[in-house]
Tab-separated table of C-alpha atoms in Angstrom:
chain	number	residue	atom	x	y	z
A	261	UNK	CA	96.619	115.562	85.269
A	262	UNK	CA	98.156	112.361	86.567
A	263	UNK	CA	95.286	111.483	88.908
A	264	UNK	CA	92.768	111.698	86.059
A	265	UNK	CA	95.047	109.586	83.838
A	266	UNK	CA	95.496	106.893	86.483
A	267	UNK	CA	91.784	106.661	87.301
A	268	UNK	CA	90.930	106.421	83.605
A	269	UNK	CA	93.619	103.760	83.168
A	270	UNK	CA	91.854	101.666	85.831
A	271	UNK	CA	88.488	102.238	84.110
A	272	UNK	CA	89.958	101.079	80.794
A	273	UNK	CA	91.401	97.962	82.450
A	274	UNK	CA	88.014	97.130	83.990
A	275	UNK	CA	86.265	97.664	80.648
A	276	UNK	CA	88.718	95.210	79.081
A	277	UNK	CA	87.717	92.558	81.630
A	278	UNK	CA	90.286	92.892	84.399
A	279	UNK	CA	88.701	92.425	87.825
A	280	UNK	CA	91.672	92.254	90.222
A	281	UNK	CA	90.734	95.588	91.748
A	282	UNK	CA	93.450	95.571	94.427
A	283	UNK	CA	96.164	95.044	91.811
A	284	UNK	CA	94.712	97.837	89.661
A	285	UNK	CA	94.610	100.188	92.667
A	286	UNK	CA	98.237	99.371	93.525
A	287	UNK	CA	99.384	99.920	89.943
A	288	UNK	CA	97.601	103.286	89.767
A	289	UNK	CA	99.230	104.394	93.046
A	290	UNK	CA	102.560	103.404	91.521
A	291	UNK	CA	101.823	105.481	88.412
A	292	UNK	CA	101.070	108.506	90.594
A	293	UNK	CA	104.274	108.049	92.598
A	294	UNK	CA	106.334	107.543	89.435
A	295	UNK	CA	105.035	110.892	88.163
A	296	UNK	CA	106.406	112.562	91.316
A	297	UNK	CA	103.208	112.919	93.332
A	298	UNK	CA	102.025	111.436	96.630
A	299	UNK	CA	98.888	109.298	96.346
A	300	UNK	CA	96.358	109.649	99.158
A	301	UNK	CA	94.012	106.881	98.026
A	302	UNK	CA	92.847	105.019	94.935
A	303	UNK	CA	89.878	102.729	95.345
A	304	UNK	CA	87.425	100.822	93.154
A	305	UNK	CA	83.914	100.988	94.645
A	306	UNK	CA	80.351	99.939	94.001
A	307	UNK	CA	78.765	103.138	92.644
A	308	UNK	CA	75.648	102.843	94.806
A	309	UNK	CA	77.121	101.827	98.170
A	310	UNK	CA	80.708	103.165	97.797
A	311	UNK	CA	81.841	99.924	99.409
A	312	UNK	CA	84.669	97.937	97.855
A	313	UNK	CA	83.543	96.692	94.439
A	314	UNK	CA	82.732	93.020	93.965
A	315	UNK	CA	83.816	91.145	90.838
A	316	UNK	CA	80.247	90.983	89.526
A	317	UNK	CA	79.374	94.657	90.123
A	318	UNK	CA	78.213	96.426	86.987
A	319	UNK	CA	78.109	99.967	88.377
A	320	UNK	CA	81.610	100.887	89.512
A	321	UNK	CA	83.204	104.166	90.514
A	322	UNK	CA	86.959	104.610	90.724
A	323	UNK	CA	87.854	107.189	93.370
A	324	UNK	CA	91.216	108.795	93.998
A	325	UNK	CA	93.107	111.586	95.667
A	326	UNK	CA	96.713	112.717	95.496
A	327	UNK	CA	98.903	115.484	96.841
A	328	UNK	CA	100.867	117.921	94.714
A	329	UNK	CA	103.306	120.407	96.199
A	330	UNK	CA	100.492	122.961	96.416
A	331	UNK	CA	97.192	121.092	96.785
A	332	UNK	CA	95.288	117.879	97.371
A	333	UNK	CA	93.424	116.817	94.218
A	334	UNK	CA	90.415	114.480	94.177
A	335	UNK	CA	88.647	112.907	91.204
A	336	UNK	CA	86.458	109.977	90.217
A	337	UNK	CA	85.425	108.008	87.131
A	338	UNK	CA	82.189	106.008	86.898
A	339	UNK	CA	81.500	102.936	84.766
A	340	UNK	CA	78.222	101.225	84.005
């Protein structure tokens, strides 16, 4: 589904060295909207604290939720 694709896209970008988490979150929300869905949230967090990830964090979780016409979907992808 689109949420899974967008969260994995962020994970791939982080693995390739990109660390502008806000820009990645915004791009993923745009991907979800472009696919015809309503994003609820997309956020890059420290896996242990679930606070906003810092550039030097090694353990990162990408969290997201979106609305379809019938349901609210949630998912996450962890790195590190």
